[in-house]
Amino acid sequence: MALRNAVLRHLRVPVQNLAVTPDVHFQKDLGLDSLDTVEIVMAIEEEFKLEIPDKEADKIDSCSLAIEYVFSHPISVLRGILDSFNSFIENPVGFDYLVTPDVHFQKDLGLDSLDTVEIVMAIEEEFKLEIPDKEADKIDSCSLAIEYVFSHPMSS
């Protein structure tokens, strides 16, 4: 979904009539030029917190190759998710030190249930998710939050 949105932001045709699927080629199917493709790659880098080397970026000319690249770099994606957690953990609850994946919100950080609700709300906002209450109640650590976001098909 996030990749589709990155592609759609750079199209110059009405998107209502366009189905961006994994097999879509940027130039052949969408009529995009090389500059458009560079912009899409840059959007992918920003969206997934990746740094794609120029040699690799030159190879990304379709949605399937972009998807393949993103999924072949789960550590980078995970690092990006963790960076996002660090930024919103620091903001709502006032922590100014690095939050690691194994940090428990209550045991390690001393957060109460209201703080945890704020963190879940920040996760929803940051990753454009709607987390059901039953699932939100289970998220009590960074590792569970990362796992939820990483495995959720609608996260961006």
Tab-separated table of N, CA and C in Angstrom, residues 3-15 26 30-33 35-41 43-44:
chain	number	residue	atom	x	y	z
A	3	LEU	N	3.926	1.489	-1.062
A	3	LEU	CA	4.603	1.583	-2.351
A	3	LEU	C	3.639	2.116	-3.402
A	4	ARG	N	2.405	1.629	-3.396
A	4	ARG	CA	1.398	2.103	-4.346
A	4	ARG	C	1.197	3.610	-4.188
A	5	ASN	N	1.116	4.074	-2.956
A	5	ASN	CA	0.936	5.507	-2.708
A	5	ASN	C	2.126	6.310	-3.199
A	6	ALA	N	3.340	5.773	-3.028
A	6	ALA	CA	4.539	6.469	-3.503
A	6	ALA	C	4.508	6.609	-5.017
A	7	VAL	N	4.060	5.568	-5.711
A	7	VAL	CA	3.967	5.624	-7.177
A	7	VAL	C	2.873	6.597	-7.599
A	8	LEU	N	1.724	6.514	-6.973
A	8	LEU	CA	0.593	7.355	-7.369
A	8	LEU	C	0.868	8.839	-7.171
A	9	ARG	N	1.699	9.189	-6.195
A	9	ARG	CA	2.022	10.599	-5.976
A	9	ARG	C	2.771	11.208	-7.154
A	10	HIS	N	3.384	10.383	-7.992
A	10	HIS	CA	4.215	10.898	-9.080
A	10	HIS	C	3.608	10.682	-10.461
A	11	LEU	N	2.376	10.228	-10.529
A	11	LEU	CA	1.736	10.006	-11.822
A	11	LEU	C	1.081	11.277	-12.333
A	12	ARG	N	1.065	11.393	-13.639
A	12	ARG	CA	0.452	12.575	-14.254
A	12	ARG	C	-0.827	12.204	-15.004
A	13	VAL	N	-1.427	11.101	-14.630
A	13	VAL	CA	-2.669	10.661	-15.257
A	13	VAL	C	-3.708	10.490	-14.166
A	14	PRO	N	-4.995	10.515	-14.544
A	14	PRO	CA	-6.029	10.319	-13.519
A	14	PRO	C	-5.872	8.949	-12.857
A	15	VAL	N	-5.750	8.947	-11.539
A	15	VAL	CA	-5.494	7.692	-10.845
A	15	VAL	C	-6.747	6.849	-10.636
A	26	PHE	N	7.150	1.073	-14.705
A	26	PHE	CA	7.010	2.522	-14.614
A	26	PHE	C	6.999	3.210	-15.977
A	30	LEU	N	3.181	2.923	-17.437
A	30	LEU	CA	2.688	4.187	-16.901
A	30	LEU	C	3.173	5.400	-17.677
A	31	GLY	N	4.127	5.191	-18.583
A	31	GLY	CA	4.631	6.303	-19.384
A	31	GLY	C	5.487	7.287	-18.606
A	32	LEU	N	6.068	6.836	-17.520
A	32	LEU	CA	6.903	7.715	-16.709
A	32	LEU	C	8.296	7.818	-17.319
A	33	ASP	N	8.939	8.958	-17.127
A	33	ASP	CA	10.308	9.103	-17.617
A	33	ASP	C	11.289	8.783	-16.489
A	35	LEU	N	13.214	10.676	-14.739
A	35	LEU	CA	13.113	11.578	-13.586
A	35	LEU	C	11.974	11.149	-12.658
A	36	ASP	N	10.854	10.750	-13.256
A	36	ASP	CA	9.736	10.250	-12.446
A	36	ASP	C	10.156	9.012	-11.654
A	37	THR	N	10.898	8.134	-12.318
A	37	THR	CA	11.358	6.917	-11.653
A	37	THR	C	12.286	7.257	-10.489
A	38	VAL	N	13.170	8.231	-10.685
A	38	VAL	CA	14.056	8.675	-9.601
A	38	VAL	C	13.224	9.210	-8.438
A	39	GLU	N	12.187	9.980	-8.739
A	39	GLU	CA	11.328	10.517	-7.682
A	39	GLU	C	10.609	9.404	-6.929
A	40	ILE	N	10.195	8.367	-7.656
A	40	ILE	CA	9.542	7.229	-7.000
A	40	ILE	C	10.529	6.526	-6.075
A	41	VAL	N	11.753	6.316	-6.565
A	41	VAL	CA	12.774	5.671	-5.733
A	41	VAL	C	13.041	6.514	-4.487
A	43	ALA	N	10.934	8.512	-3.042
A	43	ALA	CA	9.759	8.374	-2.173
A	43	ALA	C	9.802	7.044	-1.421
A	44	ILE	N	10.266	5.996	-2.095
A	44	ILE	CA	10.406	4.689	-1.443
A	44	ILE	C	11.443	4.778	-0.325
